[in-house]
């Protein structure tokens, strides 16, 4: 049985007629940029999350960049973030000219360890970007409490966690602003790039709206230096169809994670640990084991999808190596050597999951035998 890590096409096939129709309608409308679907999707995402505003942009990375820019964060500023994330989290901070300050993660959740934030705050600190890694919200009450005490902006990197919640409140509403990605593999994925910023701050929403269109609110009158970063109508139309299914897909992900948790009990893996205060949406189902390389080889041999998220912590990336050579973050450095994701997607069957676990058992037995 061949099983992919993520099956992006399955979501399309299950909604093919509806999606094909929505795309065809855009194509024949003649309205391709900032049209009615973009406007409607922005309202629907704002309603879904529970914020006053949602502004779409070209991708999740731009959501972070434009959001930082809108808050006036730039050269001379520091932004505290997690070293365990996709590169874009730190890249966006550097892109606006600010300096990422990495705070080590909490071993259980892999999210930023709020207890270590305060000692990293300096006079230059302007913002915190917590990442809701793998679909689990960071402990936002603690982070907001620190941010409020030091008057810092909090921008959620919610790219992996749309639909997740913390103490009954959805991601997107937990900080001052939040960034989402609609990259095809994300829980709400388009068939191309896409991104969104949510916020209750009207001024920031308006600024991002200007920034995404060359700093103009009136065509050919440019008041600030901006970007060209827009979500296109085709992606917006697709995402509107898919948004209606997001909750049931996230529910399916949670049920599958639960089944894995039961089946994988007692095999020696560190299983995902969801805090009791969150609803985790399992963008990825991530295990930890000291014999990662051997396990991955075994899975690859059996054509079972797996992936390492992320092999190199951000402060050890080539692009940052010199800048952070003195930075030591032992928890993330150890975790990034041992974690790996196994297949999980809403359409996955119980049989597929049982098969993955049975094969993992065999792989562990093989490793055991070889080490004797
Ligand atoms: C996907 C992702 C991004 C970037 O989103 P793009 O749409 O690919 O630009 C940023 N942060 C995290 C945590 C992500 O997973």
Short mmCIF file of C-alpha atoms and ligand atoms in Angstrom, two decimals:
data_model
loop_
_atom_site.label_atom_id
_atom_site.label_comp_id
_atom_site.label_asym_id
_atom_site.label_seq_id
_atom_site.Cartn_x
_atom_site.Cartn_y
_atom_site.Cartn_z
CA UNK A 1 0.00 0.00 0.00
CA UNK A 2 1.46 3.35 -1.10
CA UNK A 3 0.44 6.24 1.18
CA UNK A 4 1.32 9.89 0.64
CA UNK A 5 2.20 12.23 3.52
CA UNK A 6 -0.45 14.69 2.38
CA UNK A 7 -2.98 14.14 -0.40
CA UNK A 8 -3.68 17.61 -1.84
CA UNK A 9 -5.67 16.22 -4.74
CA UNK A 10 -8.16 14.27 -2.62
CA UNK A 11 -9.81 17.49 -1.42
CA UNK A 12 -10.22 18.63 -5.00
CA UNK A 13 -11.67 15.36 -6.26
CA UNK A 14 -14.28 15.34 -3.49
CA UNK A 15 -15.51 18.81 -4.59
CA UNK A 16 -14.59 18.70 -8.26
CA UNK A 17 -17.87 19.88 -9.80
CA UNK A 18 -18.32 22.76 -7.41
CA UNK A 19 -14.73 23.92 -7.76
CA UNK A 20 -14.68 23.56 -11.55
CA UNK A 21 -17.84 25.64 -11.78
CA UNK A 22 -16.45 28.37 -9.53
CA UNK A 23 -13.26 28.57 -11.59
CA UNK A 24 -15.14 28.65 -14.88
CA UNK A 25 -17.37 31.42 -13.55
CA UNK A 26 -14.32 33.55 -12.76
CA UNK A 27 -12.79 32.85 -16.17
CA UNK A 28 -15.91 33.96 -17.98
CA UNK A 29 -16.49 36.97 -15.70
CA UNK A 30 -13.49 38.93 -17.02
CA UNK A 31 -12.82 40.10 -13.46
CA UNK A 32 -9.53 38.59 -12.31
CA UNK A 33 -7.91 40.83 -9.70
CA UNK A 34 -9.52 42.22 -6.52
CA UNK A 35 -12.99 41.29 -7.69
CA UNK A 36 -16.13 40.03 -5.97
CA UNK A 37 -14.70 36.66 -4.85
CA UNK A 38 -11.77 38.29 -3.07
CA UNK A 39 -14.12 40.69 -1.36
CA UNK A 40 -16.50 37.90 -0.35
CA UNK A 41 -13.71 35.62 0.87
CA UNK A 42 -12.30 38.40 3.05
CA UNK A 43 -15.68 38.84 4.69
CA UNK A 44 -16.14 35.08 5.08
CA UNK A 45 -12.70 34.58 6.67
CA UNK A 46 -13.28 37.54 9.02
CA UNK A 47 -16.64 36.02 10.03
CA UNK A 48 -15.14 32.56 10.34
CA UNK A 49 -12.34 33.69 12.65
CA UNK A 50 -14.39 36.33 14.44
CA UNK A 51 -12.43 39.46 13.53
CA UNK A 52 -13.63 42.77 12.13
CA UNK A 53 -11.25 42.70 9.16
CA UNK A 54 -9.50 40.26 6.88
CA UNK A 55 -7.25 41.44 4.06
CA UNK A 56 -6.02 38.98 1.45
CA UNK A 57 -2.53 39.04 -0.02
CA UNK A 58 -0.51 36.90 -2.43
CA UNK A 59 0.78 34.35 0.11
CA UNK A 60 1.42 33.68 3.79
CA UNK A 61 4.92 35.12 3.69
CA UNK A 62 3.61 38.41 2.32
CA UNK A 63 0.90 38.38 4.99
CA UNK A 64 3.74 38.49 7.57
CA UNK A 65 5.82 41.05 5.64
CA UNK A 66 2.95 43.45 4.96
CA UNK A 67 1.67 43.10 8.50
CA UNK A 68 5.08 43.96 9.99
CA UNK A 69 5.38 46.84 7.52
CA UNK A 70 1.90 48.11 8.41
CA UNK A 71 2.88 48.24 12.08
CA UNK A 72 5.94 50.28 11.11
CA UNK A 73 8.40 47.60 12.19
CA UNK A 74 11.74 47.94 10.42
CA UNK A 75 15.44 48.73 10.82
CA UNK A 76 16.55 49.05 14.44
CA UNK A 77 13.67 46.93 15.73
CA UNK A 78 13.75 43.45 17.20
CA UNK A 79 11.00 40.88 16.84
CA UNK A 80 10.84 37.85 19.12
CA UNK A 81 9.83 34.60 17.45
CA UNK A 82 10.18 30.84 17.50
CA UNK A 83 13.22 29.14 15.97
CA UNK A 84 11.04 26.14 15.05
CA UNK A 85 9.05 27.14 12.00
CA UNK A 86 9.09 27.45 8.26
CA UNK A 87 11.80 29.90 7.16
CA UNK A 88 9.23 32.57 6.17
CA UNK A 89 8.54 33.43 9.82
CA UNK A 90 12.06 34.78 10.33
CA UNK A 91 12.56 35.83 6.73
CA UNK A 92 9.64 38.27 6.90
CA UNK A 93 11.21 39.96 9.93
CA UNK A 94 14.56 40.29 8.15
CA UNK A 95 12.83 41.38 4.95
CA UNK A 96 11.45 44.53 6.63
CA UNK A 97 14.91 45.23 8.06
CA UNK A 98 14.23 44.17 11.64
CA UNK A 99 16.15 41.52 13.60
CA UNK A 100 14.58 38.18 14.57
CA UNK A 101 15.31 37.24 18.18
CA UNK A 102 14.78 33.52 18.66
CA UNK A 103 13.41 32.18 21.91
CA UNK A 104 13.65 28.43 22.56
CA UNK A 105 10.63 26.17 22.34
CA UNK A 106 8.67 24.16 24.86
CA UNK A 107 9.49 20.49 24.51
CA UNK A 108 5.90 19.21 24.76
CA UNK A 109 4.19 21.45 22.18
CA UNK A 110 7.18 22.58 20.05
CA UNK A 111 5.78 26.11 20.32
CA UNK A 112 7.68 29.11 21.71
CA UNK A 113 8.33 28.75 25.44
CA UNK A 114 6.56 31.78 26.93
CA UNK A 115 8.63 31.44 30.11
CA UNK A 116 11.75 32.36 28.14
CA UNK A 117 10.31 35.40 26.33
CA UNK A 118 10.71 38.04 29.00
CA UNK A 119 14.48 37.67 29.35
CA UNK A 120 14.85 38.29 25.59
CA UNK A 121 13.01 41.61 25.60
CA UNK A 122 15.20 44.68 25.07
CA UNK A 123 14.54 48.37 24.46
CA UNK A 124 14.45 47.58 20.74
CA UNK A 125 11.81 44.83 20.96
CA UNK A 126 8.68 45.87 19.08
CA UNK A 127 6.74 42.67 18.48
CA UNK A 128 6.34 38.96 19.12
CA UNK A 129 5.44 36.48 16.39
CA UNK A 130 4.31 33.23 18.01
CA UNK A 131 3.88 30.36 15.54
CA UNK A 132 1.00 27.91 16.01
CA UNK A 133 3.19 25.03 14.90
CA UNK A 134 1.72 21.89 13.34
CA UNK A 135 -1.80 23.23 14.03
CA UNK A 136 -1.52 23.78 17.78
CA UNK A 137 -2.03 27.33 19.08
CA UNK A 138 0.75 28.73 21.26
CA UNK A 139 -0.21 29.62 24.86
CA UNK A 140 -1.58 32.99 23.81
CA UNK A 141 -2.89 34.21 27.19
CA UNK A 142 0.63 34.11 28.64
CA UNK A 143 2.13 35.69 25.53
CA UNK A 144 -0.45 38.50 25.43
CA UNK A 145 0.06 39.17 29.12
CA UNK A 146 3.81 39.67 28.56
CA UNK A 147 3.20 41.72 25.39
CA UNK A 148 0.74 44.00 27.17
CA UNK A 149 3.18 44.56 30.02
CA UNK A 150 5.92 45.66 27.59
CA UNK A 151 3.64 47.30 25.05
CA UNK A 152 4.54 44.91 22.23
CA UNK A 153 2.59 44.01 19.10
CA UNK A 154 1.67 40.34 18.75
CA UNK A 155 1.29 38.91 15.25
CA UNK A 156 0.18 35.28 15.14
CA UNK A 157 1.82 33.14 12.50
CA UNK A 158 -1.34 31.07 12.06
CA UNK A 159 -0.34 29.66 8.66
CA UNK A 160 -0.61 26.09 9.95
CA UNK A 161 -3.56 26.58 12.26
CA UNK A 162 -6.66 27.97 10.59
CA UNK A 163 -9.69 26.81 12.56
CA UNK A 164 -7.71 25.92 15.67
CA UNK A 165 -8.64 27.63 18.92
CA UNK A 166 -7.27 28.60 22.30
CA UNK A 167 -9.72 28.70 25.24
CA UNK A 168 -12.63 28.78 22.80
CA UNK A 169 -11.24 31.60 20.68
CA UNK A 170 -10.10 30.94 17.14
CA UNK A 171 -6.62 31.64 15.82
CA UNK A 172 -6.69 34.93 13.98
CA UNK A 173 -8.30 36.65 16.97
CA UNK A 174 -5.71 35.85 19.64
CA UNK A 175 -3.11 38.53 18.90
CA UNK A 176 -3.27 42.06 17.46
CA UNK A 177 -3.16 40.59 13.96
CA UNK A 178 -2.70 37.15 12.44
CA UNK A 179 -1.32 35.74 9.22
CA UNK A 180 -2.67 32.79 7.25
CA UNK A 181 -1.40 30.90 4.23
CA UNK A 182 -3.49 29.14 1.60
CA UNK A 183 -0.55 27.19 0.15
CA UNK A 184 -2.01 23.96 -1.30
CA UNK A 185 -0.85 21.72 1.56
CA UNK A 186 -2.25 23.93 4.34
CA UNK A 187 -5.48 22.95 6.13
CA UNK A 188 -7.29 25.46 3.91
CA UNK A 189 -5.31 25.27 0.70
CA UNK A 190 -5.90 26.78 -2.72
CA UNK A 191 -4.44 25.55 -5.99
CA UNK A 192 -1.71 28.15 -6.05
CA UNK A 193 -0.45 30.70 -3.54
CA UNK A 194 -2.60 32.81 -1.26
CA UNK A 195 -2.55 34.52 2.12
CA UNK A 196 -4.64 36.61 4.53
CA UNK A 197 -4.22 38.93 7.48
CA UNK A 198 -6.95 39.16 10.12
CA UNK A 199 -7.20 41.96 12.67
CA UNK A 200 -9.65 44.10 14.61
CA UNK A 201 -7.48 47.16 13.96
CA UNK A 202 -9.08 49.23 11.21
CA UNK A 203 -6.00 51.36 10.62
CA UNK A 204 -3.75 48.32 10.16
CA UNK A 205 -6.28 46.62 7.87
CA UNK A 206 -6.46 49.77 5.76
CA UNK A 207 -2.70 50.05 5.62
CA UNK A 208 -2.28 46.45 4.45
CA UNK A 209 -4.98 47.06 1.83
CA UNK A 210 -2.89 49.97 0.52
CA UNK A 211 0.43 48.15 0.80
CA UNK A 212 -0.78 45.18 -1.26
CA UNK A 213 -1.65 47.50 -4.16
CA UNK A 214 1.49 49.64 -4.52
CA UNK A 215 0.65 51.83 -1.56
CA UNK A 216 -2.42 53.22 -3.22
CA UNK A 217 -6.05 53.39 -2.20
CA UNK A 218 -7.00 55.23 -5.39
CA UNK A 219 -5.70 53.89 -8.67
CA UNK A 220 -2.56 55.70 -9.90
CA UNK A 221 -2.35 57.82 -6.73
CA UNK A 222 0.35 56.26 -4.57
CA UNK A 223 0.67 57.55 -1.03
CA UNK A 224 3.25 55.09 0.34
CA UNK A 225 5.82 52.62 -1.04
CA UNK A 226 4.02 49.31 -1.22
CA UNK A 227 4.07 45.93 -2.89
CA UNK A 228 2.20 44.02 -5.54
CA UNK A 229 0.72 41.30 -3.37
CA UNK A 230 -2.82 40.32 -4.16
CA UNK A 231 -4.85 37.15 -3.94
CA UNK A 232 -6.35 36.44 -7.34
CA UNK A 233 -10.02 35.84 -8.06
CA UNK A 234 -9.55 32.22 -9.11
CA UNK A 235 -7.90 31.25 -5.83
CA UNK A 236 -10.48 33.24 -3.87
CA UNK A 237 -13.32 31.44 -5.64
CA UNK A 238 -11.74 28.04 -4.90
CA UNK A 239 -11.09 28.95 -1.28
CA UNK A 240 -14.69 30.05 -0.79
CA UNK A 241 -15.86 26.59 -1.80
CA UNK A 242 -13.30 24.90 0.42
CA UNK A 243 -13.92 27.14 3.46
CA UNK A 244 -17.35 25.55 3.83
CA UNK A 245 -15.64 22.20 4.45
CA UNK A 246 -12.78 23.37 6.66
CA UNK A 247 -14.42 22.50 9.99
CA UNK A 248 -15.32 18.98 8.92
CA UNK A 249 -11.81 18.45 7.51
CA UNK A 250 -10.23 19.71 10.74
CA UNK A 251 -12.56 17.45 12.70
CA UNK A 252 -11.45 14.50 10.58
CA UNK A 253 -7.80 15.42 11.19
CA UNK A 254 -8.41 15.44 14.95
CA UNK A 255 -10.16 12.06 14.85
CA UNK A 256 -7.29 10.58 12.85
CA UNK A 257 -4.74 12.04 15.24
CA UNK A 258 -6.70 10.44 18.09
CA UNK A 259 -6.61 7.05 16.35
CA UNK A 260 -2.84 7.36 15.79
CA UNK A 261 -2.40 8.34 19.45
CA UNK A 262 -4.11 5.09 20.47
CA UNK A 263 -2.41 2.85 17.94
CA UNK A 264 1.07 4.25 18.60
CA UNK A 265 0.85 4.03 22.39
CA UNK A 266 3.80 2.30 24.05
CA UNK A 267 6.02 1.98 20.97
CA UNK A 268 8.63 4.44 22.21
CA UNK A 269 7.64 7.50 20.21
CA UNK A 270 7.00 10.88 21.76
CA UNK A 271 3.45 11.49 20.51
CA UNK A 272 1.95 14.95 19.84
CA UNK A 273 0.87 16.57 23.11
CA UNK A 274 -2.10 18.92 22.82
CA UNK A 275 -2.63 21.32 25.72
CA UNK A 276 -6.06 20.99 27.35
CA UNK A 277 -6.66 24.68 26.53
CA UNK A 278 -6.46 24.26 22.75
CA UNK A 279 -8.27 22.71 19.86
CA UNK A 280 -5.39 21.35 17.76
CA UNK A 281 -6.05 21.03 14.00
CA UNK A 282 -3.13 18.71 13.19
CA UNK A 283 -1.74 20.38 10.11
CA UNK A 284 0.94 17.73 10.61
CA UNK A 285 1.08 14.68 12.85
CA UNK A 286 4.61 14.75 14.24
CA UNK A 287 6.42 11.99 16.13
CA UNK A 288 9.77 12.11 17.86
CA UNK A 289 12.27 9.25 18.09
CA UNK A 290 16.08 9.15 18.44
CA UNK A 291 16.35 6.72 15.51
CA UNK A 292 14.73 9.09 13.03
CA UNK A 293 17.05 8.47 10.09
CA UNK A 294 16.52 4.69 10.20
CA UNK A 295 12.76 5.07 10.62
CA UNK A 296 12.50 7.43 7.66
CA UNK A 297 14.53 5.06 5.51
CA UNK A 298 12.15 2.25 6.45
CA UNK A 299 9.10 4.35 5.61
CA UNK A 300 10.59 5.43 2.28
CA UNK A 301 11.38 1.81 1.39
CA UNK A 302 7.71 0.99 2.00
CA UNK A 303 6.46 4.02 0.01
CA UNK A 304 4.89 5.56 3.09
CA UNK A 305 5.10 9.34 3.01
CA UNK A 306 7.05 11.11 5.72
CA UNK A 307 8.73 14.46 6.15
CA UNK A 308 10.98 16.37 8.52
CA UNK A 309 9.54 19.66 9.76
CA UNK A 310 12.03 21.21 10.20
CA UNK A 311 15.53 19.72 9.91
CA UNK A 312 17.35 22.99 10.68
CA UNK A 313 16.22 25.43 13.38
CA UNK A 314 16.00 28.98 12.03
CA UNK A 315 19.04 30.32 13.91
CA UNK A 316 21.14 27.55 12.31
CA UNK A 317 19.98 28.21 8.72
CA UNK A 318 22.73 29.13 6.29
CA UNK A 319 21.20 32.58 5.78
CA UNK A 320 21.53 33.33 9.51
CA UNK A 321 24.51 31.21 10.49
CA UNK A 322 26.99 34.00 11.15
CA UNK A 323 24.49 36.27 12.85
CA UNK A 324 23.50 33.66 15.44
CA UNK A 325 26.71 31.66 15.88
CA UNK A 326 26.63 32.49 19.61
CA UNK A 327 22.97 31.63 20.05
CA UNK A 328 22.33 28.30 21.73
CA UNK A 329 18.77 26.97 21.91
CA UNK A 330 19.15 23.43 23.20
CA UNK A 331 15.50 22.35 23.17
CA UNK A 332 14.88 23.12 19.51
CA UNK A 333 18.34 21.90 18.49
CA UNK A 334 17.61 18.49 20.01
CA UNK A 335 14.01 18.27 18.78
CA UNK A 336 14.89 19.14 15.20
CA UNK A 337 17.17 16.10 15.06
CA UNK A 338 14.45 13.65 16.08
CA UNK A 339 11.03 14.75 14.82
CA UNK A 340 9.24 13.60 11.67
CA UNK A 341 5.71 13.69 10.31
CA UNK A 342 3.72 10.64 9.20
CA UNK A 343 0.77 10.66 6.77
CA UNK A 344 -2.33 12.51 7.93
CA UNK A 345 -5.00 14.07 5.74
CA UNK A 346 -8.79 14.32 6.09
CA UNK A 347 -9.51 11.62 3.50
CA UNK A 348 -7.17 9.04 5.06
CA UNK A 349 -8.84 5.73 5.95
CA UNK A 350 -8.56 3.72 9.17
CA UNK A 351 -7.00 0.92 7.14
CA UNK A 352 -4.29 3.23 5.86
CA UNK A 353 -3.56 4.40 9.40
CA UNK A 354 -3.47 0.85 10.76
CA UNK A 355 -1.10 -0.07 7.94
CA UNK A 356 1.24 2.85 8.69
CA UNK A 357 1.40 1.87 12.37
CA UNK A 358 1.94 -1.84 11.59
CA UNK A 359 4.82 -0.91 9.28
CA UNK A 360 6.29 1.43 11.89
CA UNK A 361 6.27 -1.49 14.35
CA UNK A 362 8.13 -3.66 11.83
CA UNK A 363 10.65 -0.89 11.21
CA UNK A 364 11.30 -0.52 14.94
CA UNK A 365 11.79 -4.31 15.22
CA UNK A 366 14.27 -4.22 12.35
CA UNK A 367 16.21 -1.40 13.99
CA UNK A 368 16.21 -3.36 17.26
CA UNK A 369 17.55 -6.49 15.55
CA UNK A 370 20.27 -4.56 13.72
CA UNK A 371 21.51 -3.00 16.94
CA UNK A 372 21.93 -6.40 18.66
C1 LIG B 1 3.38 28.04 5.06
C2 LIG B 1 3.91 28.88 6.15
C3 LIG B 1 4.30 30.21 5.93
C4 LIG B 1 4.37 30.85 4.57
O1 LIG B 1 3.26 30.75 3.81
P1 LIG B 1 3.38 30.84 2.19
O2 LIG B 1 1.97 30.97 1.76
O3 LIG B 1 4.03 29.58 1.74
O4 LIG B 1 4.20 32.04 1.88
C5 LIG B 1 4.70 30.96 7.02
N1 LIG B 1 4.76 30.42 8.26
C6 LIG B 1 4.42 29.14 8.49
C7 LIG B 1 4.48 28.62 9.88
C8 LIG B 1 4.01 28.33 7.44
O5 LIG B 1 3.70 27.05 7.69
#
